[in-house]
PDB file of C-alpha atoms in Angstrom:
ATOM      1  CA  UNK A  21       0.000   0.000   0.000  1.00 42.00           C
ATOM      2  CA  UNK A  22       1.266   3.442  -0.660  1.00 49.00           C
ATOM      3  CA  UNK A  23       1.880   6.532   0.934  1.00 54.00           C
ATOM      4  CA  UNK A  24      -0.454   8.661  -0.837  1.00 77.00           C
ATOM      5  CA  UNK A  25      -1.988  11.801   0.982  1.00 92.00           C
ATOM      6  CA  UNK A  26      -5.654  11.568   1.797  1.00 95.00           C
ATOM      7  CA  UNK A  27      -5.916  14.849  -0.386  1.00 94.00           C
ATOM      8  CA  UNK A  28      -4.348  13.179  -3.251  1.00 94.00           C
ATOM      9  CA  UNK A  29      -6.220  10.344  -2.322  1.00 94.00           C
ATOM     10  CA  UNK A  30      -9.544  12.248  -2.490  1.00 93.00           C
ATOM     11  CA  UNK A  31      -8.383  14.094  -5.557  1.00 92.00           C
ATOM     12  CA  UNK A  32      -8.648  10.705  -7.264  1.00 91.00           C
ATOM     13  CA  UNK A  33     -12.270   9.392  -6.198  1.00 90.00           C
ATOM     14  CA  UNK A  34     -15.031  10.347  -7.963  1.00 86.00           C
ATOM     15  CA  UNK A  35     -17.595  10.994  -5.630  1.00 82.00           C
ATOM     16  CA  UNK A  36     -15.417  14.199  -4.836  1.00 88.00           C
ATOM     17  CA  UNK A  37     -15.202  15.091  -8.557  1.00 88.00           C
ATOM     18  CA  UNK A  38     -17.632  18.252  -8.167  1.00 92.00           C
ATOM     19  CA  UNK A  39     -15.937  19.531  -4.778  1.00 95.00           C
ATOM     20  CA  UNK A  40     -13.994  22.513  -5.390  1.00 95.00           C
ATOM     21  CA  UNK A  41     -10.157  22.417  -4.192  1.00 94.00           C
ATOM     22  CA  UNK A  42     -10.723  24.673  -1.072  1.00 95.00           C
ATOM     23  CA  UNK A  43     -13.605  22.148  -0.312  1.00 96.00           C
ATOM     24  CA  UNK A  44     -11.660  19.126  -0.830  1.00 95.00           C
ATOM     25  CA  UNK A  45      -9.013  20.750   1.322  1.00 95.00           C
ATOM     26  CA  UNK A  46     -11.607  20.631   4.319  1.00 96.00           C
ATOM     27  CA  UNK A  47     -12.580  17.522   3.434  1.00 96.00           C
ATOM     28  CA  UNK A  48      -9.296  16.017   3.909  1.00 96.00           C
ATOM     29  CA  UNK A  49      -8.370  18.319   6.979  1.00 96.00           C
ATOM     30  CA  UNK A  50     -10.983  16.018   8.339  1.00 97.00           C
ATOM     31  CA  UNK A  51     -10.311  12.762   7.404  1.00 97.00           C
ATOM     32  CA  UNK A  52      -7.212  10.054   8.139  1.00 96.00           C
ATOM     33  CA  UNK A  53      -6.038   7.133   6.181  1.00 97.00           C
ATOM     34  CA  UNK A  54      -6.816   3.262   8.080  1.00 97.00           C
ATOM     35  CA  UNK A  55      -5.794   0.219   7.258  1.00 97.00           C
ATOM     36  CA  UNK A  56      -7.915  -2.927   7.947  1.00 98.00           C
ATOM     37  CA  UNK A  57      -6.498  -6.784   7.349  1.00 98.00           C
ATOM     38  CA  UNK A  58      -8.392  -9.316   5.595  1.00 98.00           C
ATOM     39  CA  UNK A  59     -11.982 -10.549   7.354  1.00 98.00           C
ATOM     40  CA  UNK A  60     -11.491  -7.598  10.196  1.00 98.00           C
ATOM     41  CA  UNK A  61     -15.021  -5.913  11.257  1.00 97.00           C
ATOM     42  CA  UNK A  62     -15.097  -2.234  10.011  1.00 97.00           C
ATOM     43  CA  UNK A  63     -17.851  -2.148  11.607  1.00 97.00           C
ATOM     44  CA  UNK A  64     -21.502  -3.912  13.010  1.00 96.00           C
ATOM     45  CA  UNK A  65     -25.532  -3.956  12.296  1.00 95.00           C
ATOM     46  CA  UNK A  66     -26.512  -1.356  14.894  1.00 94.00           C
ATOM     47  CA  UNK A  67     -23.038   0.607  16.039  1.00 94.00           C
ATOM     48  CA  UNK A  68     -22.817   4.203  16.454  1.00 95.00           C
ATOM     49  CA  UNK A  69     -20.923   4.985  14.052  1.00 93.00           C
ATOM     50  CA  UNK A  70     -18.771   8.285  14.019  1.00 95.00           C
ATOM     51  CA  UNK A  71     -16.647   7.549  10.265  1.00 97.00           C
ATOM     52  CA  UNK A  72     -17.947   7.936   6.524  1.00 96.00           C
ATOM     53  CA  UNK A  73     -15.977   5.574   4.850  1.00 97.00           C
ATOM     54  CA  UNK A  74     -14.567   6.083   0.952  1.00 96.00           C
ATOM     55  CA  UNK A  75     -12.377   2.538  -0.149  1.00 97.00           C
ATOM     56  CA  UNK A  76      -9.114   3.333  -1.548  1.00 96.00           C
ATOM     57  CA  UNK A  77      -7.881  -0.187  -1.761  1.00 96.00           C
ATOM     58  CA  UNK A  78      -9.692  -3.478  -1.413  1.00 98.00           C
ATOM     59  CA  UNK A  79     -13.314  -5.099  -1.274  1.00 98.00           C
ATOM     60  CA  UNK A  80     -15.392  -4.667   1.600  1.00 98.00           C
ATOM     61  CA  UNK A  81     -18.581  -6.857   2.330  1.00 97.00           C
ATOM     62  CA  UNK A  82     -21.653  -4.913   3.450  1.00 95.00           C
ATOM     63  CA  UNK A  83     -23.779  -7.630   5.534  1.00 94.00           C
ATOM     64  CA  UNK A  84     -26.824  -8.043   7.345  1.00 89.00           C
ATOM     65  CA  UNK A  85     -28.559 -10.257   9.452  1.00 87.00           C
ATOM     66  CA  UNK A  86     -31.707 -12.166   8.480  1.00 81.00           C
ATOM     67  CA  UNK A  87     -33.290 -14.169  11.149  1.00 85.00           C
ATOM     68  CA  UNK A  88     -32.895 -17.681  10.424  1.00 85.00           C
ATOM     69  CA  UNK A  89     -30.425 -17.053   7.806  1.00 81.00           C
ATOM     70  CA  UNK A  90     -27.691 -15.671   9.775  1.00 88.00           C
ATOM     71  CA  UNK A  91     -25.310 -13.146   8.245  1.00 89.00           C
ATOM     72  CA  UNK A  92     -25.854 -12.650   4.592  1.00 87.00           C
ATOM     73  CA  UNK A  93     -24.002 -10.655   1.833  1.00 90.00           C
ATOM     74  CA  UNK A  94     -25.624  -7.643   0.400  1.00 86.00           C
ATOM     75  CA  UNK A  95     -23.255  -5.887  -1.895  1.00 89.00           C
ATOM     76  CA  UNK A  96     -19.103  -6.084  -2.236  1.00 94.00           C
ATOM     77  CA  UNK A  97     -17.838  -2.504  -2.692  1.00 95.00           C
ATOM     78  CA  UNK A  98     -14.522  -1.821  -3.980  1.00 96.00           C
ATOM     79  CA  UNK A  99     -12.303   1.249  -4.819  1.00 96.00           C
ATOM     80  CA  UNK A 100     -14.158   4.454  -5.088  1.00 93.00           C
ATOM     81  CA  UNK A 101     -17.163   3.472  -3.200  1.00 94.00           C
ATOM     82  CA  UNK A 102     -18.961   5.190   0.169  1.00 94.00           C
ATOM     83  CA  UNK A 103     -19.159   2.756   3.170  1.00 93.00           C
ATOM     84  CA  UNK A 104     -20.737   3.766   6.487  1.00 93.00           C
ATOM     85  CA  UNK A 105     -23.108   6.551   5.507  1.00 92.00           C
ATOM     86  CA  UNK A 106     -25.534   6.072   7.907  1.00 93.00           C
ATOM     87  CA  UNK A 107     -22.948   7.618  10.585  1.00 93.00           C
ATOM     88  CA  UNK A 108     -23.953  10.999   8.625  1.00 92.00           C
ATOM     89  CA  UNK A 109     -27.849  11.205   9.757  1.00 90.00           C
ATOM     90  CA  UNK A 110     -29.206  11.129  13.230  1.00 89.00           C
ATOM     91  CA  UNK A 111     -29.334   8.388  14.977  1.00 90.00           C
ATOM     92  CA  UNK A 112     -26.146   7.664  13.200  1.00 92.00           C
ATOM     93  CA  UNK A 113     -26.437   3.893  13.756  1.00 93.00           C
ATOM     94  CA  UNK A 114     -24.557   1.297  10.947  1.00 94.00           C
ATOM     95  CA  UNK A 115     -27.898   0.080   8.842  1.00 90.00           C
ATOM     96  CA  UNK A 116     -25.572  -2.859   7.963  1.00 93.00           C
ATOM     97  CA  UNK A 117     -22.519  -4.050   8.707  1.00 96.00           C
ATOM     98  CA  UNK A 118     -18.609  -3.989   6.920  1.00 97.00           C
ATOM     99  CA  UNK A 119     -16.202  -6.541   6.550  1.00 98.00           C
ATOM    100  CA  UNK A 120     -12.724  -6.509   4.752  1.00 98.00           C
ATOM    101  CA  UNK A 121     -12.736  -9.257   2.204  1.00 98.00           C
ATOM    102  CA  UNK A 122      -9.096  -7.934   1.565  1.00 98.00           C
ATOM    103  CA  UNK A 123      -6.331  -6.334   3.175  1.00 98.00           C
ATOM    104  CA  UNK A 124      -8.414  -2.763   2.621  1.00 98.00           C
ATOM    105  CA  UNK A 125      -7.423   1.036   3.055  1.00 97.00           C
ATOM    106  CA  UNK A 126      -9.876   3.643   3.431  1.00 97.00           C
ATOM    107  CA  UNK A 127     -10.103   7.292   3.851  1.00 97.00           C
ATOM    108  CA  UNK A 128     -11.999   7.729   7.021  1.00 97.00           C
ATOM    109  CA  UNK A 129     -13.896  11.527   7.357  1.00 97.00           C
ATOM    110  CA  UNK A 130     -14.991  12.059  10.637  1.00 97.00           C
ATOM    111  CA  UNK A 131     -19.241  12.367  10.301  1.00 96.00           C
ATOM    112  CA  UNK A 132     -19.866  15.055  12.599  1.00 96.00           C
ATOM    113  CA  UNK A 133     -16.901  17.451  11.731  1.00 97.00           C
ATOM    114  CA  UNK A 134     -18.455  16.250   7.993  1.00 97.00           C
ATOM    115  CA  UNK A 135     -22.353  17.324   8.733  1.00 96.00           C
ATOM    116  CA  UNK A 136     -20.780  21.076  10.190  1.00 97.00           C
ATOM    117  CA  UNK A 137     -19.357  21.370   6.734  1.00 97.00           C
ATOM    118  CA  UNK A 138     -22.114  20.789   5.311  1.00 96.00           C
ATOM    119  CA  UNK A 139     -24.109  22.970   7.404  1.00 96.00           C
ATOM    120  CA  UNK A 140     -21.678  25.671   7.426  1.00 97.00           C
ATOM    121  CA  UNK A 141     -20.617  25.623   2.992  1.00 97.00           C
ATOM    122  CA  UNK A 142     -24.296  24.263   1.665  1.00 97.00           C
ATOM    123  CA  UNK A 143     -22.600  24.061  -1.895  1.00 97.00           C
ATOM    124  CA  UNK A 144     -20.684  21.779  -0.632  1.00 97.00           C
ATOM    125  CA  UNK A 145     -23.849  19.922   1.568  1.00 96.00           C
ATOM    126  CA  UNK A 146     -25.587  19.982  -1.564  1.00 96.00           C
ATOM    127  CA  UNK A 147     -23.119  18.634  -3.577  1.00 95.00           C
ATOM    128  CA  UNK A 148     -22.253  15.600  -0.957  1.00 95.00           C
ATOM    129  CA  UNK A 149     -26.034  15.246   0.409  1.00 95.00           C
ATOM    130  CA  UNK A 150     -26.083  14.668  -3.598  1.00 95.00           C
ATOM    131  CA  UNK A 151     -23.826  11.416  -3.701  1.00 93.00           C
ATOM    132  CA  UNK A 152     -25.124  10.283  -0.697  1.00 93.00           C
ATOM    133  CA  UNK A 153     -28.525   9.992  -2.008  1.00 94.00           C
ATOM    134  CA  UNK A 154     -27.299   8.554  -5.347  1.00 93.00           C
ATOM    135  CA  UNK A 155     -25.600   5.807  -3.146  1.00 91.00           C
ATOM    136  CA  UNK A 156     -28.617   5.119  -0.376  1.00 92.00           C
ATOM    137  CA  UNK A 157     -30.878   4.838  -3.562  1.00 94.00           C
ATOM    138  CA  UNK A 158     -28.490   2.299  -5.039  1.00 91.00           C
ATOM    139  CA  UNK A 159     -27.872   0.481  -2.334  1.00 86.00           C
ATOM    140  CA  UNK A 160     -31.817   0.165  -1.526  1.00 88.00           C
ATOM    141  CA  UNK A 161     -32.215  -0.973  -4.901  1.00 90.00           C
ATOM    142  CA  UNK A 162     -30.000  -3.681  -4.745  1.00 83.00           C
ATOM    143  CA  UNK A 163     -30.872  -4.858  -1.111  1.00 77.00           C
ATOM    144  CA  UNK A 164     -34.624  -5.287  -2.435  1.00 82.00           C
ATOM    145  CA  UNK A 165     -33.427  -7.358  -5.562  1.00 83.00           C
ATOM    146  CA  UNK A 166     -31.129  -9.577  -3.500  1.00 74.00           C
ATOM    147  CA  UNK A 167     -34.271  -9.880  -0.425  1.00 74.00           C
ATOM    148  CA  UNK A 168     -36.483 -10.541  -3.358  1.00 78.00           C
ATOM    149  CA  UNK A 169     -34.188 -13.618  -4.925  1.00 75.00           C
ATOM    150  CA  UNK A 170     -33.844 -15.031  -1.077  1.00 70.00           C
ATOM    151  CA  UNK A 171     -37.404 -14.916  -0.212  1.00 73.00           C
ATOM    152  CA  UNK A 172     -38.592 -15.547  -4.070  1.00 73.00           C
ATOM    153  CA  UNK A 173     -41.249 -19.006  -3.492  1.00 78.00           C
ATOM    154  CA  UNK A 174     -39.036 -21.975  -4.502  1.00 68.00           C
TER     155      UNK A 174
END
């Protein structure tokens, strides 16, 4: 893994493509690079969560529990994608969880230094609020598909 900057590391994902550099400077004067190893918990169904999560390097399974099914895979993100946005909205609690498939690096942006941004520059609350919803509809849409295939009548 290198030793990239987060703002260089930012500067290369594109759900910051739209940020302007001043923006992308608080963004980063926000955030820290971590490291997780293969099959380590990001983080669990039902945490508090205080990190927004953008993958740098690595796949990342987003899981839930299903009663009777025990944890199931929802979606494997990989470089370039959000993990952890629920930590951004009240009550901030994980709606799933995140596991490293590989060893994984992530920029981690704190989500309450994050929502003050936003609150404080609301081009630049617009402009994430944007990607968030993008993502939450995505992800929505493919948790129904995969809940439809796994109750689907045999």
């Amino acid at each position: 893994m290198t030793t990239e900057t987060v703002l260089d590391a930012l500067l290369q994902i594109d759900l910051t493509d739209d940020l302007t550099l001043p923006q992308m400077e608080k963004l980063a004067s926000m955030s820290n690079m971590i490291e997780f190893s293969e099959g380590e918990i990001i983080f669990r169904e039902g945490d508090v969560g205080h990190s927004v999560y953008l993958i740098r390097e690595g796949a990342v399974a987003i899981e839930t529990h299903l009663p009777g099914r025990g944890r199931i895979t929802v979606l494997t993100v990989g470089p370039g994608h959000l993990l952890g946005w629920s930590s951004l909205f009240p009550p901030q609690r994980k709606t799933a969880g995140g596991r490293a498939l590989t060893d994984t690096r992530v920029i981690a942006i704190d989500s309450p230094q994050l929502w003050e941004a936003c609150q404080e520059d609301h081009d630049m609350g617009y402009l994430i609020m944007a990607r968030m919803a993008q993502v939450i509809a995505e992800r929505l849409k493919i948790t129904r598909l995969q809940l439809l295939d796994i109750f689907a009548p045999a």
